[in-house]
Coordinates of C-alpha atoms in Angstrom, one line a residue:
M1 CA -19.6 -12.9 -19.0
E2 CA -16.3 -13.2 -20.8
F3 CA -14.4 -12.7 -17.5
L4 CA -15.8 -16.2 -16.5
S5 CA -13.0 -18.1 -19.2
A6 CA -10.4 -16.1 -17.4
L7 CA -11.4 -18.0 -13.9
T8 CA -9.4 -21.2 -15.0
P9 CA -7.6 -23.8 -12.1
T10 CA -4.1 -21.8 -12.6
F11 CA -5.7 -18.3 -11.9
F12 CA -7.2 -19.3 -8.3
L13 CA -3.8 -21.6 -7.8
L14 CA -2.0 -18.6 -8.5
I15 CA -4.0 -16.4 -5.7
S16 CA -3.6 -19.3 -3.3
L17 CA 0.3 -19.3 -3.7
G18 CA 0.2 -15.5 -3.7
A19 CA -2.3 -15.4 -0.3
A20 CA 0.7 -18.3 1.3
I21 CA 3.8 -16.2 -0.3
G22 CA 2.5 -12.9 1.3
I23 CA 1.3 -14.2 4.8
V24 CA 5.1 -15.7 5.1
F25 CA 6.4 -12.0 4.2
G26 CA 4.0 -10.4 6.4
A27 CA 4.8 -12.3 9.3
I28 CA 8.2 -11.9 9.2
P29 CA 9.3 -8.5 11.3
G30 CA 11.0 -6.1 8.3
M31 CA 8.9 -7.8 5.7
T32 CA 5.9 -6.1 4.5
A33 CA 3.0 -6.4 1.8
T34 CA 4.5 -4.0 -0.5
M35 CA 8.0 -5.7 0.0
A36 CA 5.9 -8.9 -1.2
V37 CA 4.6 -7.4 -4.0
A38 CA 7.4 -5.7 -5.4
V39 CA 9.8 -8.8 -5.4
C40 CA 7.4 -11.1 -7.2
L41 CA 6.5 -8.3 -9.6
P42 CA 9.2 -9.6 -12.2
L43 CA 7.5 -12.9 -12.0
T44 CA 4.2 -11.6 -13.5
Y45 CA 6.0 -11.0 -16.6
A46 CA 5.4 -14.4 -18.3
L47 CA 1.5 -14.6 -17.3
D48 CA -1.3 -12.7 -18.6
L49 CA -3.1 -9.4 -17.0
N50 CA -5.6 -11.6 -15.2
Q51 CA -3.0 -14.0 -13.6
A52 CA -0.6 -11.4 -12.8
L53 CA -3.4 -9.3 -11.0
G54 CA -4.6 -12.4 -9.0
L55 CA -0.7 -13.6 -8.0
L56 CA -0.3 -9.7 -6.4
L57 CA -3.5 -9.7 -4.8
G58 CA -2.9 -13.1 -3.0
L59 CA 0.3 -11.2 -2.1
Y60 CA -1.3 -7.7 -1.0
V61 CA -4.2 -9.5 0.7
G62 CA -2.0 -12.1 2.6
G63 CA 1.1 -9.9 3.5
I64 CA -1.4 -7.2 4.7
S65 CA -3.2 -10.2 7.0
G66 CA 0.2 -12.0 8.0
G67 CA 1.4 -9.0 10.3
L68 CA -0.8 -9.6 12.9
V69 CA 1.2 -13.0 13.6
P70 CA 4.5 -11.4 15.2
A71 CA 2.6 -8.6 16.8
I72 CA 0.5 -10.7 18.5
L73 CA 3.1 -13.3 19.9
L74 CA 6.3 -11.1 19.9
N75 CA 5.2 -7.8 20.2
I76 CA 7.0 -7.0 17.1
P77 CA 4.5 -5.5 14.2
G78 CA 5.2 -7.7 11.2
T79 CA 3.8 -4.7 9.0
P80 CA 3.5 -0.8 10.3
S81 CA -0.7 -1.3 9.7
S82 CA 0.1 -3.8 12.7
I83 CA 1.4 -1.5 15.3
T84 CA -1.8 -1.3 17.1
T85 CA -2.5 -5.2 16.8
T86 CA 0.6 -5.2 19.4
F87 CA -1.5 -3.2 21.9
D88 CA -4.4 -6.0 23.3
G89 CA -2.6 -9.0 21.2
Y90 CA 0.6 -9.1 22.7
P91 CA -0.8 -9.1 26.4
M92 CA -3.2 -11.5 25.4
T93 CA -0.4 -13.8 24.7
Q94 CA 1.1 -13.4 28.0
K95 CA -1.7 -14.9 29.7
G96 CA -1.0 -17.8 27.5
E97 CA -4.3 -16.6 24.7
G98 CA -1.8 -16.6 21.6
E99 CA -4.0 -18.7 19.4
R100 CA -7.2 -17.5 20.8
A101 CA -5.7 -13.7 19.9
L102 CA -4.8 -14.9 16.5
K103 CA -8.2 -16.4 15.7
I104 CA -10.2 -13.5 16.5
A105 CA -7.6 -11.3 14.6
I106 CA -7.8 -13.6 11.3
V107 CA -11.9 -13.4 11.7
S108 CA -11.2 -9.8 12.0
S109 CA -9.4 -9.5 9.1
L110 CA -11.7 -11.6 6.7
F111 CA -14.5 -9.2 7.8
G112 CA -12.8 -6.2 6.9
G113 CA -11.1 -7.4 3.8
L114 CA -14.6 -8.8 2.7
L115 CA -16.2 -5.4 3.4
S116 CA -13.7 -3.3 1.9
A117 CA -14.6 -5.2 -1.4
A118 CA -18.2 -4.8 -1.2
V119 CA -17.3 -1.1 -0.8
M120 CA -15.1 -0.9 -3.9
F121 CA -17.7 -3.1 -6.2
Y122 CA -20.2 -0.5 -5.7
F123 CA -18.1 2.5 -5.4
A124 CA -15.1 2.7 -7.9
P125 CA -17.1 2.8 -11.0
V126 CA -19.3 5.5 -9.5
L127 CA -15.9 7.6 -8.6
A128 CA -14.5 6.3 -12.6
D129 CA -18.1 7.6 -14.3
F130 CA -17.7 10.6 -12.6
A131 CA -13.7 11.5 -13.3
I132 CA -14.5 10.8 -17.2
K133 CA -15.9 14.2 -17.2
F134 CA -12.9 16.0 -15.6
S135 CA -11.0 18.1 -18.1
Y136 CA -7.3 18.4 -17.8
V137 CA -7.6 21.3 -15.2
E138 CA -9.7 18.9 -13.3
K139 CA -7.0 15.7 -13.4
F140 CA -4.2 18.0 -12.4
L141 CA -6.0 19.5 -9.3
I142 CA -7.2 15.9 -8.4
I143 CA -3.3 14.9 -8.4
F144 CA -2.2 18.4 -6.8
L145 CA -5.0 17.1 -4.2
A146 CA -3.2 14.0 -4.2
L147 CA 0.2 15.2 -3.6
T148 CA -0.7 17.5 -0.7
V149 CA -2.5 14.5 1.2
I150 CA 0.4 12.5 0.7
A151 CA 2.8 15.4 2.2
S152 CA 1.0 16.6 4.9
L153 CA 0.1 13.2 6.5
S154 CA 3.5 12.0 6.7
H155 CA 5.6 12.1 9.6
N156 CA 7.0 15.5 9.8
M157 CA 4.9 17.6 7.0
L158 CA 7.8 19.7 5.4
M159 CA 9.8 16.3 5.3
G160 CA 6.9 14.6 3.6
L161 CA 6.7 17.7 1.0
F162 CA 10.1 17.7 0.1
S163 CA 10.0 13.7 -0.2
G164 CA 7.1 14.2 -2.9
L165 CA 9.2 17.1 -4.5
I166 CA 11.8 14.5 -5.1
G167 CA 9.8 12.3 -6.6
V168 CA 8.1 14.5 -8.5
W169 CA 12.0 15.8 -10.2
L170 CA 12.9 12.3 -10.3
A171 CA 10.1 11.7 -12.5
L172 CA 11.0 14.7 -14.7
I173 CA 14.3 13.1 -16.0
G174 CA 14.7 12.2 -19.4
T175 CA 13.2 13.2 -22.7
Y176 CA 11.1 16.4 -22.6
D177 CA 8.3 14.7 -24.9
V178 CA 6.9 16.3 -27.8
S179 CA 3.6 14.4 -27.9
V180 CA 3.1 16.0 -24.5
G181 CA 4.3 19.9 -25.2
G182 CA 7.7 19.2 -24.7
N183 CA 10.8 20.3 -26.8
G184 CA 12.0 16.8 -27.4
D185 CA 15.4 17.6 -25.1
T186 CA 16.9 15.4 -23.1
R187 CA 16.4 17.5 -19.4
L188 CA 17.9 17.3 -15.3
M189 CA 20.9 15.3 -16.3
F190 CA 24.7 15.3 -17.2
D191 CA 25.3 14.4 -21.2
F192 CA 27.0 11.2 -19.9
M193 CA 24.0 10.2 -18.7
E194 CA 21.9 10.5 -22.2
P195 CA 22.3 7.1 -23.2
Y196 CA 21.2 5.3 -20.1
L197 CA 18.2 8.3 -19.1
I198 CA 16.9 9.1 -22.9
E199 CA 13.7 7.5 -21.0
G200 CA 14.0 8.2 -17.6
F201 CA 14.3 6.2 -14.8
S202 CA 12.2 2.8 -15.4
L203 CA 9.2 2.8 -13.0
L204 CA 9.5 -1.3 -11.4
P205 CA 13.6 -1.2 -11.0
V206 CA 13.0 1.9 -9.2
L207 CA 10.2 0.3 -7.2
I208 CA 11.8 -2.9 -6.3
G209 CA 14.9 -1.1 -5.0
L210 CA 12.9 1.3 -2.9
F211 CA 11.0 -1.6 -1.0
G212 CA 12.9 -4.6 -2.0
V213 CA 16.8 -3.7 -1.6
A214 CA 16.7 -0.8 0.8
T215 CA 14.7 -3.0 3.3
I216 CA 17.1 -5.9 3.3
L217 CA 19.6 -3.2 4.0
E218 CA 17.7 -1.6 7.1
E219 CA 17.3 -5.2 8.3
A220 CA 20.8 -6.2 7.5
E221 CA 22.2 -3.3 9.9
K222 CA 20.5 -4.4 13.1
G223 CA 22.9 -7.6 12.6
I224 CA 23.0 -11.1 12.8
R225 CA 21.6 -11.7 15.8
E226 CA 17.7 -12.2 16.1
D227 CA 14.6 -10.6 17.1
T228 CA 12.9 -13.9 18.1
E229 CA 16.4 -15.5 19.5
G230 CA 15.3 -17.5 22.2
M231 CA 11.7 -16.8 22.5
K232 CA 9.1 -19.3 22.6
L233 CA 5.7 -19.3 21.0
N234 CA 3.1 -19.3 24.0
L235 CA 0.2 -20.1 21.6
T236 CA -1.9 -22.1 24.0
S237 CA -3.0 -22.4 28.0
G238 CA -5.8 -19.8 28.8
A239 CA -9.2 -18.8 27.3
R240 CA -10.4 -20.5 24.1
F241 CA -11.4 -19.3 20.8
S242 CA -15.3 -19.2 20.5
L243 CA -17.1 -16.9 17.8
N244 CA -19.2 -15.7 21.0
V245 CA -16.7 -12.7 21.4
F246 CA -18.0 -11.2 18.3
R247 CA -21.3 -11.4 19.5
N248 CA -21.0 -7.5 20.8
Q249 CA -18.3 -6.6 18.3
K250 CA -21.1 -5.8 15.5
I251 CA -20.9 -2.1 15.8
N252 CA -16.7 -2.0 16.6
L253 CA -16.6 -4.9 12.8
L254 CA -18.3 -2.5 11.1
R255 CA -17.2 1.0 12.0
S256 CA -13.6 -0.1 11.9
G257 CA -13.9 -1.7 8.3
L258 CA -15.5 1.6 7.2
I259 CA -12.8 3.1 8.5
G260 CA -9.9 0.9 7.2
T261 CA -12.3 1.4 3.8
F262 CA -12.2 5.1 3.9
V263 CA -8.7 5.9 4.9
G264 CA -7.3 3.7 2.4
M265 CA -8.8 6.1 -0.1
L266 CA -6.7 8.5 0.7
P267 CA -3.7 8.6 -1.2
G268 CA -0.4 7.9 0.7
V269 CA -2.5 7.7 4.2
G270 CA -1.6 4.3 5.3
G271 CA -2.8 1.2 6.7
S272 CA -1.4 2.7 10.0
A273 CA -3.3 5.5 10.1
A274 CA -6.5 3.5 9.5
S275 CA -5.6 1.2 12.7
V276 CA -4.7 3.9 14.7
L277 CA -7.7 5.8 14.0
S278 CA -10.5 2.9 14.8
Y279 CA -8.1 1.7 17.9
T280 CA -8.9 5.3 19.1
Q281 CA -12.7 4.9 18.1
E282 CA -13.1 2.1 19.7
K283 CA -11.5 3.2 22.9
N284 CA -13.6 6.6 23.2
F285 CA -17.0 4.5 22.3
S286 CA -16.1 1.3 24.9
R287 CA -17.7 0.6 28.0
H288 CA -14.8 0.1 29.5
P289 CA -11.7 2.0 28.0
E290 CA -9.5 1.2 30.8
K291 CA -9.3 -2.3 29.6
M292 CA -7.8 -1.3 26.1
G293 CA -4.4 -2.4 26.1
T294 CA -4.5 -4.8 28.8
G295 CA -5.2 -7.7 26.9
A296 CA -9.1 -6.8 25.7
P297 CA -10.3 -8.8 22.3
E298 CA -12.3 -5.4 21.3
G299 CA -8.9 -4.0 20.5
V300 CA -7.8 -6.8 18.6
V301 CA -11.1 -6.5 16.5
A302 CA -10.5 -2.7 15.5
S303 CA -6.9 -3.0 14.7
E304 CA -6.8 -5.9 12.1
T305 CA -10.9 -5.3 11.1
A306 CA -9.3 -1.8 9.8
N307 CA -5.5 -3.2 8.7
N308 CA -7.3 -5.1 5.8
G309 CA -10.3 -2.9 5.1
L310 CA -7.5 -1.0 3.9
T311 CA -6.7 -3.6 0.7
G312 CA -10.0 -2.3 -1.1
G313 CA -10.3 0.8 0.0
A314 CA -6.6 1.6 -1.5
L315 CA -7.6 -0.1 -4.6
I316 CA -10.5 2.5 -5.6
P317 CA -8.8 5.8 -6.5
L318 CA -5.8 3.3 -8.0
L319 CA -8.5 2.1 -10.7
S320 CA -10.7 5.3 -10.9
L321 CA -8.5 7.5 -10.7
G322 CA -5.4 5.9 -11.7
I323 CA -4.1 7.3 -8.3
P324 CA -2.5 4.9 -5.8
G325 CA -3.9 4.7 -2.4
D326 CA -0.8 3.4 -1.0
S327 CA 2.8 2.4 -1.1
T328 CA 1.8 -0.9 -2.5
T329 CA -0.7 0.0 -4.9
A330 CA 1.9 2.1 -6.1
V331 CA 3.9 -0.7 -6.9
L332 CA 0.9 -2.7 -8.5
I333 CA 0.5 0.2 -11.1
G334 CA 3.8 -1.8 -12.3
A335 CA 1.7 -4.8 -12.9
F336 CA -0.2 -2.6 -15.7
T337 CA 2.6 -1.1 -17.0
L338 CA 4.2 -4.6 -17.7
Q339 CA 0.9 -5.4 -19.7
G340 CA 0.5 -2.2 -21.5
I341 CA -2.8 -1.2 -19.3
Q342 CA -3.2 2.5 -17.8
V343 CA -5.3 2.7 -14.9
G344 CA -7.5 5.9 -14.6
P345 CA -11.3 6.8 -15.0
L346 CA -11.3 5.0 -18.6
F347 CA -10.1 1.6 -17.1
I348 CA -13.0 0.1 -15.4
G349 CA -15.6 1.4 -18.6
E350 CA -13.1 -0.1 -21.2
N351 CA -12.0 -2.9 -19.0
L352 CA -15.0 -4.3 -17.7
D353 CA -13.7 -8.4 -18.0
T354 CA -10.6 -7.4 -15.9
W355 CA -12.3 -5.4 -13.5
N356 CA -14.8 -8.6 -13.0
T357 CA -11.7 -10.5 -12.4
I358 CA -10.1 -8.5 -9.8
M359 CA -12.9 -8.4 -7.8
V360 CA -13.3 -12.1 -7.4
A361 CA -9.6 -12.3 -7.2
L362 CA -9.8 -10.1 -4.0
V363 CA -12.6 -12.0 -2.3
F364 CA -11.3 -14.9 -3.6
A365 CA -7.6 -14.0 -1.8
N366 CA -9.3 -13.0 1.4
L367 CA -11.1 -16.1 1.7
V368 CA -7.5 -18.2 1.0
M369 CA -6.2 -16.1 3.6
F370 CA -8.6 -17.2 6.2
A371 CA -8.3 -20.5 5.2
L372 CA -4.7 -20.8 5.5
M373 CA -4.0 -18.8 8.3
F374 CA -7.3 -19.9 10.7
F375 CA -7.0 -23.9 10.4
A376 CA -2.9 -23.9 10.4
I377 CA -2.0 -21.0 12.1
K378 CA 0.1 -22.8 14.3
Y379 CA 2.5 -23.9 12.0
I380 CA 2.3 -20.2 10.1
A381 CA 3.1 -19.0 13.7
R382 CA 6.1 -20.9 13.6
V383 CA 7.8 -18.5 10.0
V384 CA 8.6 -15.8 12.7
M385 CA 11.6 -18.1 13.8
V386 CA 12.8 -18.0 10.2
P387 CA 16.5 -17.1 10.6
K388 CA 16.7 -13.8 8.1
Y389 CA 20.2 -14.6 7.1
I390 CA 18.9 -17.3 4.9
L391 CA 15.8 -15.4 3.6
F392 CA 17.6 -11.8 2.6
P393 CA 20.3 -13.7 -0.1
I394 CA 17.3 -15.5 -1.8
I395 CA 15.2 -11.9 -1.8
M396 CA 18.2 -9.8 -3.3
M397 CA 18.8 -12.3 -5.8
M398 CA 15.2 -12.5 -6.7
C399 CA 15.2 -8.7 -6.9
V400 CA 18.0 -8.4 -9.3
V401 CA 17.7 -11.1 -11.8
G402 CA 14.1 -9.5 -11.9
A403 CA 15.2 -6.2 -12.4
Y404 CA 17.1 -7.4 -15.1
A405 CA 14.5 -9.4 -17.2
I406 CA 11.9 -6.5 -16.9
N407 CA 12.8 -4.8 -20.1
Y408 CA 14.7 -7.5 -21.8
G409 CA 18.1 -7.4 -20.3
V410 CA 18.8 -4.1 -19.6
M411 CA 21.9 -3.9 -17.3
F412 CA 21.4 -0.2 -16.5
D413 CA 17.7 -1.5 -14.7
V414 CA 20.4 -3.5 -12.6
W415 CA 21.9 0.0 -11.6
T416 CA 18.9 1.8 -11.1
L417 CA 18.1 -1.2 -8.8
L418 CA 21.1 -1.0 -6.6
L419 CA 21.0 3.0 -7.1
F420 CA 17.4 3.3 -5.3
G421 CA 18.3 0.6 -3.3
V422 CA 20.9 2.5 -1.3
G423 CA 19.3 5.2 -2.0
G424 CA 16.3 4.4 -0.2
Y425 CA 18.3 2.9 2.8
L426 CA 20.1 6.2 3.3
A427 CA 17.7 8.5 2.7
T428 CA 15.6 7.0 5.7
K429 CA 18.5 8.1 7.8
V430 CA 18.1 11.5 7.0
G431 CA 14.0 11.4 7.3
I432 CA 13.1 11.1 3.6
E433 CA 10.2 9.3 3.6
V434 CA 10.1 6.8 0.8
A435 CA 6.1 6.8 0.4
P436 CA 5.8 10.2 -0.5
L437 CA 8.6 10.3 -2.9
V438 CA 7.4 6.9 -4.6
I439 CA 3.9 8.3 -5.1
G440 CA 5.4 11.7 -6.4
F441 CA 7.5 9.7 -8.6
I442 CA 4.7 8.2 -10.1
L443 CA 2.4 11.0 -10.3
G444 CA 5.1 13.7 -11.2
G445 CA 5.1 13.2 -14.8
Q446 CA 1.1 12.8 -15.5
A447 CA 1.1 16.1 -13.0
E448 CA 3.4 17.9 -15.6
V449 CA 1.2 16.9 -18.7
Y450 CA -1.8 17.8 -17.6
F451 CA -0.8 21.2 -16.1
V452 CA 1.2 21.5 -19.8
K453 CA -2.4 20.6 -21.7
S454 CA -4.2 22.8 -19.3
L455 CA -2.5 26.1 -20.4
E456 CA -2.2 24.6 -24.3
S457 CA -5.7 24.6 -23.9
F458 CA -6.7 28.1 -22.2
G459 CA -3.8 29.8 -22.4
T460 CA -3.8 31.4 -19.0
L461 CA -3.4 30.3 -15.2
T462 CA -6.5 31.9 -13.9
I463 CA -8.5 28.8 -15.5
F464 CA -7.1 26.3 -12.8
F465 CA -9.4 28.6 -10.2
T466 CA -12.4 29.5 -12.7
K467 CA -12.6 26.4 -14.9
S468 CA -15.9 24.8 -13.0
P469 CA -17.3 24.2 -9.7
I470 CA -15.7 20.9 -9.2
A471 CA -12.3 22.6 -9.3
V472 CA -13.6 24.6 -6.8
V473 CA -14.5 21.7 -4.8
L474 CA -10.9 20.4 -5.1
W475 CA -9.1 23.9 -4.1
V476 CA -11.5 23.5 -1.1
L477 CA -10.1 20.3 -0.7
I478 CA -6.5 21.0 -1.1
A479 CA -6.6 24.0 1.3
V480 CA -8.3 21.7 4.0
S481 CA -5.4 19.2 3.6
V482 CA -2.7 21.7 3.7
G483 CA -4.3 23.6 6.6
F484 CA -5.1 20.3 8.4
S485 CA -1.8 19.2 8.1
V486 CA -0.2 22.3 9.4
Y487 CA -2.5 22.3 12.5
Q488 CA -1.2 18.8 12.9
A489 CA 2.3 20.0 12.5
V490 CA 1.6 22.8 15.0
K491 CA -0.1 20.6 17.8
T492 CA 2.4 18.2 17.6
K493 CA 5.5 20.4 18.3
S494 CA 3.7 22.3 20.9
S495 CA 3.0 19.1 22.6
R496 CA 6.7 18.2 22.3
G497 CA 7.7 21.7 23.9
S498 CA 5.1 20.7 26.9
G499 CA 6.3 17.3 27.4
G500 CA 10.2 18.5 27.5

């Protein structure tokens, strides 16, 4: 029980601070949990691993939860996963039940977060123990499956594939290391770039640029006029909150929490898919589906339970396989990189104290989130009115300073930050999706290593199809993933054609 020594007052204070900052980020329209984690990532450089993870998990949970505030009060999703919260949350606000809707969402978020933490505690070690038996072939196929899932569940299948391939290409820039079967030469760059890119692009400036700077540029493009200008917060004048509202919501809570957790385990799918799926399932099973979308509490319950169920679910593939479950956990890889630790099948077994600390941090972050939001919601709700022209310069300064300090003052990291910030902003204009690109960037190098090592070990491409029953199962899952994406793309195209 050595991990108990890590549970210091500072550790719990950092979790609480992270949750509070995350709530603010999530509550301000345009900002996300991913942005909160990316911007604050450099701050963890001065912390040990346990303290760093405590801060970042607090940011993660708080950022995901904070999005419910503008979704309910202003009909503006604070985060992408809060979209379905607007369907019933905002109509409740219009009826004068804003505070009631907020508290229903907060309690639901707590349940979803704790349920996902429980599933993570029991499921992640089992998955890791199973994955330890994987050879290079199975490891490559796992990453290949992750890349197909990411691409197939993008808004546009072909663009998702293209975005993922761009990420893989960017990951291969640099020296082709001899230790992974390369020839030691630099590749995919012009000669004048070699002094700067001999080791490729640094992960953390790339992440902060794509999720910090690019987001600020997108929001700044909308102009200085605030979305909240002239709006008033209508919190109370209707029915008051009571826990009795959950009396008939037990199945809804459990189903939505499990949907959020297991959708979170699918790399790259994200909270928006989880909340939409749980919302539609509740509507399908509801005795009064016509009430959904008109201010029905069960709609808020379904959306927010799944929303926070995502947190534990997305951490499962990260910690057991080394594959990020969503864009935020992709950024969390940066925290482990800063501490010199590689996540994957061996992580839990070799770092039991850290694993236990992560579980404590995740549970405590959910409890802090609940306490802060439930008992101080009237004050937190005012965060949505904070002018962005005050926030954005501060955040931009944090991004630049953080990128410069990560590798002991390398100016090229600042240029990397700006390059990917501007590039990420422009990429969205032509339909390139950032999440598949980032996860392709993170997994591309590993995919190459496992592919080359497989060929070195067995000498033939047929080994990818005949190595083991596990490989066959993975190919079946890959085929299902691609087939499902093609089906969805055809279905979407036909529905648009008939609608037009």
